Amino acid sequence: MSKWTAFKVGYVTRRNRVFASPKFQHWAARLPIIKWIARSRADAAFDLLAGFAYSQVLRAFVESGLFDVLKDGPLSAAAIAARIDLSESAALTLLRAGRPLMLSEEPAPDQWMLGEQGAVFASNPGVQAMVRHHRLLYADLADPLGLLRADRQEPTALSRFWTYAGALHGASERGTDTAEYSQLMAASQHFVADEVLASVGFRDVERLLDVGGGHGAFLRHIGAAWPHLTLGLFDLPEVAETGAKLLGEALGASRVTGHPGNFFKDSMPQGYDMVSLIRILHDHDDAPAQSLLANIRTSLAPGAQLLIAEPMAQIPGAEPMGEAFFGLYLWAMGSGRPRSPAEIIAMLHAAGFASARVVATAQPVNASIIIARA
């Protein structure tokens, strides 16, 4: 252990010993400045304790259709109850639970409307689709230690949903959830596309290939913003065919080419000056992810670029999303893990890329970006 590491370990040990002391907590709660810090720490600790209840309140708002009902507000609890098939008492309990979470608001007695966060959720079907999807994660996390002890050897609700992850466990349902998968991706992909459009310029790019692009939701956003781009979509045959057709209808068939194939087994199409991997790399374990990067590098001419956009680990300001949420999500999915930019850049160099850099994004909880050059 280095001297610096020993110093940091010693500091953390002493800090934790102090914070755990009832005497310190009692003292800190009574000093004006320290009191504010202690209150903030206590609130954060309670949020950790109560976080599951908060997420279930949100889930109930989405699955009951309450956001859509509250758009018509102000409404009484009785009127709301009749529209979401709950008793008035139950509806009032849910409305009150959503109030401190800013999902609902009562500006006048028994007059309920959308709260600030509620207005955001109500206007964004992509977020609501993800909330509905998380019912699978909640089921898998009902026994978190059981999930971890299974060590990815048993199918989970999430691994059955994600068809490629389900195939890792021999799930017979492979392909049955393709429609829901595509709807989820189409509804949520714009979060990543918005970050990419706000952070990356495509003026010098002529041909863009999206690998594992599903039905083309990402390419549709990029192609609409940069109409000079020629677009390629590489995915499994049945997916690429549908995706290219939908993209052609939206952006013009002359701009779009579908490339059927398996990105682990088949050669990538050549001639593109940029390839994008959008929320793909973190879905795969280290060995297949490294193989994918090497396959892409082989297809690129010197100077061509690879754009990687996905939530990453150890991003300042988005640490919980990177490792707490996606760490357990991908574990339950049965494949992949969140990686830090440093880890991804090391993989890119190992795959033969000449350089790689991180591109800052405004909302790293949606995506961080790395651009590598062949």
CSV table of C-alpha atoms in Angstrom, one decimal:
chain,number,residue,atom,x,y,z
A,1,MET,CA,0.0,0.0,0.0
A,2,SER,CA,1.4,3.4,-1.0
A,3,LYS,CA,1.8,6.2,1.5
A,4,TRP,CA,-1.0,8.2,-0.3
A,5,THR,CA,-3.4,5.2,-0.3
A,6,ALA,CA,-2.6,4.6,3.4
A,7,PHE,CA,-3.3,8.3,4.2
A,8,LYS,CA,-6.7,8.1,2.4
A,9,VAL,CA,-7.7,4.9,4.1
A,10,GLY,CA,-6.7,6.3,7.5
A,11,TYR,CA,-8.7,9.5,6.8
A,12,VAL,CA,-11.8,7.6,5.8
A,13,THR,CA,-11.5,5.4,8.8
A,14,ARG,CA,-11.2,8.3,11.2
A,15,ARG,CA,-14.1,10.2,9.5
A,16,ASN,CA,-16.4,7.3,9.7
A,17,ARG,CA,-15.6,6.7,13.4
A,18,VAL,CA,-16.5,10.4,14.1
A,19,PHE,CA,-19.7,10.4,12.1
A,20,ALA,CA,-20.8,7.1,13.7
A,21,SER,CA,-20.4,8.6,17.2
A,22,PRO,CA,-23.8,9.5,18.9
A,23,LYS,CA,-22.0,12.2,20.8
A,24,PHE,CA,-20.8,13.8,17.6
A,25,GLN,CA,-24.3,13.6,16.1
A,26,HIS,CA,-25.8,15.2,19.2
A,27,TRP,CA,-23.3,18.0,19.1
A,28,ALA,CA,-23.5,18.6,15.4
A,29,ALA,CA,-27.3,18.9,15.5
A,30,ARG,CA,-27.0,22.0,17.7
A,31,LEU,CA,-24.3,24.1,15.9
A,32,PRO,CA,-25.8,26.5,13.3
A,33,ILE,CA,-23.5,25.8,10.4
A,34,ILE,CA,-22.8,22.1,11.3
A,35,LYS,CA,-26.6,21.7,11.9
A,36,TRP,CA,-27.4,22.5,8.3
A,37,ILE,CA,-24.8,19.9,7.1
A,38,ALA,CA,-26.0,17.3,9.5
A,39,ARG,CA,-29.6,17.9,8.5
A,40,SER,CA,-28.6,17.5,4.8
A,41,ARG,CA,-26.8,14.2,5.6
A,42,ALA,CA,-29.7,13.0,7.6
A,43,ASP,CA,-32.1,13.8,4.7
A,44,ALA,CA,-29.9,11.9,2.3
A,45,ALA,CA,-29.7,8.9,4.6
A,46,PHE,CA,-33.5,8.8,4.8
A,47,ASP,CA,-33.8,9.1,1.1
A,48,LEU,CA,-31.6,5.9,0.8
A,49,LEU,CA,-33.9,4.2,3.3
A,50,ALA,CA,-37.1,5.3,1.6
A,51,GLY,CA,-36.0,5.4,-2.0
A,52,PHE,CA,-37.9,2.2,-2.9
A,53,ALA,CA,-41.2,3.7,-1.6
A,54,TYR,CA,-40.6,6.8,-3.7
A,55,SER,CA,-40.0,4.7,-6.8
A,56,GLN,CA,-43.2,2.8,-6.2
A,57,VAL,CA,-45.2,6.0,-5.8
A,58,LEU,CA,-43.9,7.1,-9.2
A,59,ARG,CA,-44.8,3.7,-10.6
A,60,ALA,CA,-48.3,4.0,-9.3
A,61,PHE,CA,-48.7,7.4,-10.9
A,62,VAL,CA,-47.6,6.0,-14.2
A,63,GLU,CA,-49.4,2.7,-14.2
A,64,SER,CA,-52.7,4.3,-13.0
A,65,GLY,CA,-52.6,7.0,-15.7
A,66,LEU,CA,-52.7,9.6,-12.9
A,67,PHE,CA,-50.3,12.0,-14.8
A,68,ASP,CA,-52.8,12.1,-17.7
A,69,VAL,CA,-55.7,12.7,-15.3
A,70,LEU,CA,-53.9,15.5,-13.5
A,71,LYS,CA,-53.3,17.3,-16.8
A,72,ASP,CA,-57.0,18.1,-16.6
A,73,GLY,CA,-56.7,19.6,-13.1
A,74,PRO,CA,-57.6,21.1,-10.8
A,75,LEU,CA,-59.7,18.1,-9.8
A,76,SER,CA,-61.1,16.8,-6.6
A,77,ALA,CA,-59.8,13.6,-5.1
A,78,ALA,CA,-63.3,12.0,-5.7
A,79,ALA,CA,-63.2,12.9,-9.4
A,80,ILE,CA,-59.6,11.6,-9.7
A,81,ALA,CA,-60.5,8.4,-7.9
A,82,ALA,CA,-63.3,7.6,-10.3
A,83,ARG,CA,-61.0,8.0,-13.3
A,84,ILE,CA,-58.2,5.7,-11.9
A,85,ASP,CA,-60.3,3.0,-10.4
A,86,LEU,CA,-59.4,3.6,-6.8
A,87,SER,CA,-61.5,4.5,-3.7
A,88,GLU,CA,-61.4,8.1,-2.8
A,89,SER,CA,-59.3,7.3,0.3
A,90,ALA,CA,-56.8,5.4,-1.7
A,91,ALA,CA,-56.6,8.0,-4.4
A,92,LEU,CA,-56.0,10.7,-1.7
A,93,THR,CA,-53.3,8.6,-0.2
A,94,LEU,CA,-51.5,8.4,-3.5
A,95,LEU,CA,-52.0,12.1,-4.3
A,96,ARG,CA,-50.5,13.0,-0.9
A,97,ALA,CA,-47.6,10.6,-1.3
A,98,GLY,CA,-46.8,12.3,-4.6
A,99,ARG,CA,-47.0,15.8,-3.2
A,100,PRO,CA,-43.6,15.9,-1.4
A,101,LEU,CA,-42.0,14.3,-4.5
A,102,MET,CA,-43.4,17.2,-6.6
A,103,LEU,CA,-45.5,14.7,-8.7
A,104,SER,CA,-48.8,16.3,-7.5
A,105,GLU,CA,-49.7,19.6,-6.0
A,106,GLU,CA,-52.8,20.9,-4.1
A,107,PRO,CA,-52.9,24.7,-4.7
A,108,ALA,CA,-56.3,24.9,-3.1
A,109,PRO,CA,-58.1,22.5,-0.7
A,110,ASP,CA,-59.1,19.3,-2.5
A,111,GLN,CA,-58.0,20.8,-5.9
A,112,TRP,CA,-55.2,18.6,-7.3
A,113,MET,CA,-52.9,19.4,-10.2
A,114,LEU,CA,-49.5,18.2,-11.6
A,115,GLY,CA,-46.5,19.1,-9.5
A,116,GLU,CA,-43.3,20.4,-11.1
A,117,GLN,CA,-41.8,16.9,-11.5
A,118,GLY,CA,-45.2,15.6,-12.5
A,119,ALA,CA,-45.4,18.0,-15.4
A,120,VAL,CA,-42.0,16.7,-16.6
A,121,PHE,CA,-43.2,13.0,-16.4
A,122,ALA,CA,-46.6,13.8,-17.9
A,123,SER,CA,-45.0,15.4,-21.0
A,124,ASN,CA,-42.5,12.6,-21.6
A,125,PRO,CA,-43.7,9.2,-22.7
A,126,GLY,CA,-40.2,7.9,-22.9
A,127,VAL,CA,-39.6,8.4,-19.2
A,128,GLN,CA,-43.0,6.7,-18.4
A,129,ALA,CA,-42.0,3.8,-20.6
A,130,MET,CA,-38.9,3.3,-18.6
A,131,VAL,CA,-40.8,3.5,-15.3
A,132,ARG,CA,-43.1,0.7,-16.6
A,133,HIS,CA,-40.2,-1.3,-17.7
A,134,HIS,CA,-38.6,-1.1,-14.2
A,135,ARG,CA,-41.3,-3.4,-12.8
A,136,LEU,CA,-38.9,-6.1,-13.9
A,137,LEU,CA,-36.0,-4.7,-12.0
A,138,TYR,CA,-38.1,-4.3,-8.9
A,139,ALA,CA,-39.0,-7.9,-9.1
A,140,ASP,CA,-35.4,-9.0,-9.5
A,141,LEU,CA,-34.3,-6.8,-6.6
A,142,ALA,CA,-37.0,-8.1,-4.2
A,143,ASP,CA,-34.1,-10.2,-2.8
A,144,PRO,CA,-30.9,-8.4,-3.7
A,145,LEU,CA,-28.6,-10.8,-1.9
A,146,GLY,CA,-30.3,-13.7,-3.6
A,147,LEU,CA,-29.8,-12.1,-6.9
A,148,LEU,CA,-26.1,-11.5,-6.2
A,149,ARG,CA,-25.6,-15.0,-4.8
A,150,ALA,CA,-27.1,-16.6,-7.9
A,151,ASP,CA,-24.0,-15.1,-9.7
A,152,ARG,CA,-25.8,-14.7,-13.0
A,153,GLN,CA,-26.4,-18.4,-13.3
A,154,GLU,CA,-30.2,-18.2,-13.2
A,155,PRO,CA,-32.6,-16.4,-15.5
A,156,THR,CA,-34.2,-13.2,-14.2
A,157,ALA,CA,-37.1,-11.1,-15.2
A,158,LEU,CA,-34.8,-8.7,-16.9
A,159,SER,CA,-32.7,-11.3,-18.7
A,160,ARG,CA,-35.9,-12.9,-20.1
A,161,PHE,CA,-37.0,-9.5,-21.3
A,162,TRP,CA,-33.8,-8.5,-23.1
A,163,THR,CA,-33.7,-11.1,-25.8
A,164,TYR,CA,-30.0,-11.3,-26.2
A,165,ALA,CA,-29.4,-11.6,-22.5
A,166,GLY,CA,-32.1,-14.2,-22.2
A,167,ALA,CA,-30.3,-16.2,-24.9
A,168,LEU,CA,-27.3,-16.3,-22.6
A,169,HIS,CA,-29.3,-18.5,-20.2
A,170,GLY,CA,-31.0,-20.5,-22.9
A,171,ALA,CA,-34.3,-18.8,-22.5
A,172,SER,CA,-36.9,-20.2,-24.8
A,173,GLU,CA,-38.7,-16.8,-25.0
A,174,ARG,CA,-36.0,-15.3,-27.3
A,175,GLY,CA,-37.6,-12.9,-29.6
A,176,THR,CA,-41.1,-12.7,-28.0
A,177,ASP,CA,-40.4,-9.3,-26.5
A,178,THR,CA,-39.0,-7.7,-29.6
A,179,ALA,CA,-42.0,-5.3,-29.9
A,180,GLU,CA,-41.8,-4.1,-26.3
A,181,TYR,CA,-38.1,-3.8,-26.6
A,182,SER,CA,-38.3,-1.7,-29.7
A,183,GLN,CA,-41.0,0.5,-28.2
A,184,LEU,CA,-38.9,1.1,-25.1
A,185,MET,CA,-35.8,2.0,-27.2
A,186,ALA,CA,-37.7,4.3,-29.5
A,187,ALA,CA,-39.3,6.1,-26.5
A,188,SER,CA,-36.1,6.5,-24.5
A,189,GLN,CA,-33.4,6.8,-27.2
A,190,HIS,CA,-34.0,10.5,-27.7
A,191,PHE,CA,-32.4,11.2,-24.3
A,192,VAL,CA,-29.0,10.0,-25.6
A,193,ALA,CA,-29.6,11.6,-29.0
A,194,ASP,CA,-30.2,14.9,-27.4
A,195,GLU,CA,-26.9,14.7,-25.5
A,196,VAL,CA,-25.0,13.7,-28.6
A,197,LEU,CA,-26.6,16.5,-30.7
A,198,ALA,CA,-25.8,19.1,-28.0
A,199,SER,CA,-22.2,17.9,-27.6
A,200,VAL,CA,-21.0,16.6,-31.0
A,201,GLY,CA,-20.8,18.2,-34.4
A,202,PHE,CA,-21.4,16.2,-37.6
A,203,ARG,CA,-20.4,18.8,-40.1
A,204,ASP,CA,-17.3,16.9,-41.2
A,205,VAL,CA,-19.0,13.5,-41.1
A,206,GLU,CA,-20.5,12.3,-44.4
A,207,ARG,CA,-21.5,8.6,-43.7
A,208,LEU,CA,-22.7,7.5,-40.2
A,209,LEU,CA,-23.2,3.8,-39.3
A,210,ASP,CA,-25.1,3.0,-36.1
A,211,VAL,CA,-24.2,-0.5,-34.8
A,212,GLY,CA,-26.9,-2.3,-32.9
A,213,GLY,CA,-29.2,0.6,-33.8
A,214,GLY,CA,-32.5,-1.3,-33.5
A,215,HIS,CA,-35.3,0.4,-35.4
A,216,GLY,CA,-33.3,3.5,-36.0
A,217,ALA,CA,-34.5,5.9,-33.2
A,218,PHE,CA,-31.0,7.4,-32.7
A,219,LEU,CA,-30.3,7.7,-36.4
A,220,ARG,CA,-33.7,9.4,-36.9
A,221,HIS,CA,-32.8,12.2,-34.5
A,222,ILE,CA,-29.3,12.7,-35.8
A,223,GLY,CA,-30.4,12.4,-39.5
A,224,ALA,CA,-33.1,15.0,-39.0
A,225,ALA,CA,-30.7,17.5,-37.4
A,226,TRP,CA,-27.9,16.9,-40.0
A,227,PRO,CA,-29.7,16.3,-43.4
A,228,HIS,CA,-26.4,15.9,-45.3
A,229,LEU,CA,-25.6,12.6,-43.6
A,230,THR,CA,-25.9,9.3,-45.3
A,231,LEU,CA,-27.0,6.7,-42.8
A,232,GLY,CA,-26.3,3.0,-42.2
A,233,LEU,CA,-28.0,0.7,-39.7
A,234,PHE,CA,-26.4,-2.5,-38.7
A,235,ASP,CA,-28.4,-5.0,-36.7
A,236,LEU,CA,-29.8,-8.5,-36.8
A,237,PRO,CA,-31.5,-9.2,-40.1
A,238,GLU,CA,-35.2,-8.9,-39.0
A,239,VAL,CA,-34.4,-5.8,-37.0
A,240,ALA,CA,-32.2,-4.0,-39.6
A,241,GLU,CA,-34.9,-4.6,-42.3
A,242,THR,CA,-37.6,-3.0,-40.3
A,243,GLY,CA,-35.4,-0.2,-39.0
A,244,ALA,CA,-34.1,0.7,-42.5
A,245,LYS,CA,-37.7,0.8,-43.8
A,246,LEU,CA,-38.9,3.1,-41.0
A,247,LEU,CA,-35.8,5.4,-41.4
A,248,GLY,CA,-36.4,5.6,-45.1
A,249,GLU,CA,-40.0,6.6,-44.6
A,250,ALA,CA,-38.9,9.3,-42.1
A,251,LEU,CA,-35.8,10.7,-43.7
A,252,GLY,CA,-35.8,9.5,-47.3
A,253,ALA,CA,-34.9,6.0,-48.6
A,254,SER,CA,-32.0,7.3,-50.6
A,255,ARG,CA,-30.2,8.3,-47.4
A,256,VAL,CA,-30.6,5.0,-45.6
A,257,THR,CA,-29.0,1.5,-46.0
A,258,GLY,CA,-29.8,-1.4,-43.8
A,259,HIS,CA,-27.0,-3.9,-43.1
A,260,PRO,CA,-28.1,-7.2,-41.6
A,261,GLY,CA,-25.6,-9.1,-39.5
A,262,ASN,CA,-24.4,-10.1,-36.0
A,263,PHE,CA,-21.8,-7.6,-34.7
A,264,PHE,CA,-19.9,-10.4,-32.9
A,265,LYS,CA,-19.7,-12.8,-35.8
A,266,ASP,CA,-19.9,-10.8,-39.1
A,267,SER,CA,-17.7,-8.2,-40.6
A,268,MET,CA,-18.9,-4.6,-40.3
A,269,PRO,CA,-19.7,-2.7,-43.5
A,270,GLN,CA,-16.9,-0.5,-44.6
A,271,GLY,CA,-16.8,3.0,-46.1
A,272,TYR,CA,-18.3,4.9,-43.1
A,273,ASP,CA,-16.3,7.7,-41.6
A,274,MET,CA,-18.1,7.5,-38.3
A,275,VAL,CA,-19.6,4.5,-36.4
A,276,SER,CA,-21.8,4.9,-33.4
A,277,LEU,CA,-22.4,2.6,-30.4
A,278,ILE,CA,-25.4,3.9,-28.5
A,279,ARG,CA,-26.0,2.2,-25.2
A,280,ILE,CA,-24.4,-1.0,-26.5
A,281,LEU,CA,-21.0,-1.5,-24.9
A,282,HIS,CA,-22.2,-1.6,-21.3
A,283,ASP,CA,-24.7,-4.3,-22.2
A,284,HIS,CA,-21.8,-6.8,-22.7
A,285,ASP,CA,-19.2,-8.4,-20.5
A,286,ASP,CA,-15.5,-7.5,-21.0
A,287,ALA,CA,-14.5,-10.2,-23.5
A,288,PRO,CA,-17.4,-9.7,-26.0
A,289,ALA,CA,-17.2,-5.9,-25.6
A,290,GLN,CA,-13.5,-6.0,-26.5
A,291,SER,CA,-14.3,-8.2,-29.4
A,292,LEU,CA,-16.9,-5.8,-30.7
A,293,LEU,CA,-14.5,-2.8,-30.5
A,294,ALA,CA,-11.9,-4.8,-32.4
A,295,ASN,CA,-14.4,-5.7,-35.1
A,296,ILE,CA,-15.4,-2.1,-35.5
A,297,ARG,CA,-11.8,-1.0,-35.7
A,298,THR,CA,-11.1,-3.5,-38.5
A,299,SER,CA,-13.8,-1.9,-40.6
A,300,LEU,CA,-12.6,1.7,-40.2
A,301,ALA,CA,-10.1,3.5,-42.4
A,302,PRO,CA,-7.4,5.6,-40.8
A,303,GLY,CA,-8.9,8.7,-39.4
A,304,ALA,CA,-12.4,7.4,-39.2
A,305,GLN,CA,-14.2,7.8,-35.8
A,306,LEU,CA,-16.1,5.7,-33.3
A,307,LEU,CA,-18.7,7.5,-31.1
A,308,ILE,CA,-19.7,5.7,-27.9
A,309,ALA,CA,-22.6,7.2,-25.9
A,310,GLU,CA,-24.0,5.6,-22.8
A,311,PRO,CA,-24.3,6.0,-19.0
A,312,MET,CA,-20.8,5.5,-17.5
A,313,ALA,CA,-19.3,4.8,-14.1
A,314,GLN,CA,-17.4,7.3,-12.0
A,315,ILE,CA,-18.8,10.4,-13.8
A,316,PRO,CA,-18.8,13.4,-11.4
A,317,GLY,CA,-22.3,14.3,-10.5
A,318,ALA,CA,-23.8,11.1,-11.9
A,319,GLU,CA,-22.0,8.5,-9.7
A,320,PRO,CA,-25.2,6.8,-8.3
A,321,MET,CA,-26.7,6.3,-11.8
A,322,GLY,CA,-23.5,4.8,-13.1
A,323,GLU,CA,-22.7,2.2,-10.4
A,324,ALA,CA,-25.6,2.0,-8.1
A,325,PHE,CA,-28.4,1.8,-10.7
A,326,PHE,CA,-26.7,0.4,-13.8
A,327,GLY,CA,-24.5,-1.8,-11.7
A,328,LEU,CA,-27.4,-3.7,-10.3
A,329,TYR,CA,-29.5,-3.4,-13.5
A,330,LEU,CA,-26.9,-5.0,-15.7
A,331,TRP,CA,-26.2,-7.6,-13.1
A,332,ALA,CA,-29.8,-8.6,-13.1
A,333,MET,CA,-29.9,-8.4,-16.9
A,334,GLY,CA,-27.2,-11.1,-16.8
A,335,SER,CA,-24.7,-9.3,-19.1
A,336,GLY,CA,-22.4,-6.3,-19.0
A,337,ARG,CA,-21.4,-3.7,-16.5
A,338,PRO,CA,-21.0,0.1,-16.3
A,339,ARG,CA,-17.5,1.2,-17.1
A,340,SER,CA,-15.6,4.4,-16.4
A,341,PRO,CA,-14.3,6.5,-19.3
A,342,ALA,CA,-10.7,5.4,-18.3
A,343,GLU,CA,-11.7,1.7,-18.7
A,344,ILE,CA,-13.4,2.3,-22.0
A,345,ILE,CA,-10.4,4.3,-23.4
A,346,ALA,CA,-8.0,1.5,-22.3
A,347,MET,CA,-10.2,-1.0,-24.2
A,348,LEU,CA,-10.2,1.2,-27.3
A,349,HIS,CA,-6.4,1.4,-27.3
A,350,ALA,CA,-6.3,-2.4,-26.9
A,351,ALA,CA,-8.6,-2.7,-29.9
A,352,GLY,CA,-6.1,-0.6,-32.0
A,353,PHE,CA,-7.6,2.9,-31.9
A,354,ALA,CA,-5.0,5.6,-32.2
A,355,SER,CA,-6.7,8.0,-29.8
A,356,ALA,CA,-9.7,8.5,-27.7
A,357,ARG,CA,-11.2,11.5,-25.8
A,358,VAL,CA,-14.1,12.2,-23.5
A,359,VAL,CA,-16.7,14.7,-24.6
A,360,ALA,CA,-18.5,16.5,-21.8
A,361,THR,CA,-22.3,16.3,-21.7
A,362,ALA,CA,-24.8,18.5,-19.9
A,363,GLN,CA,-26.8,15.5,-18.5
A,364,PRO,CA,-24.4,12.6,-17.8
A,365,VAL,CA,-27.2,10.7,-16.2
A,366,ASN,CA,-28.5,10.2,-19.8
A,367,ALA,CA,-25.2,9.6,-21.4
A,368,SER,CA,-21.5,10.3,-21.4
A,369,ILE,CA,-19.6,10.4,-24.7
A,370,ILE,CA,-16.2,9.1,-25.9
A,371,ILE,CA,-14.9,9.6,-29.4
A,372,ALA,CA,-12.1,7.4,-30.7
A,373,ARG,CA,-10.1,7.8,-33.9
A,374,ALA,CA,-8.8,4.9,-35.9
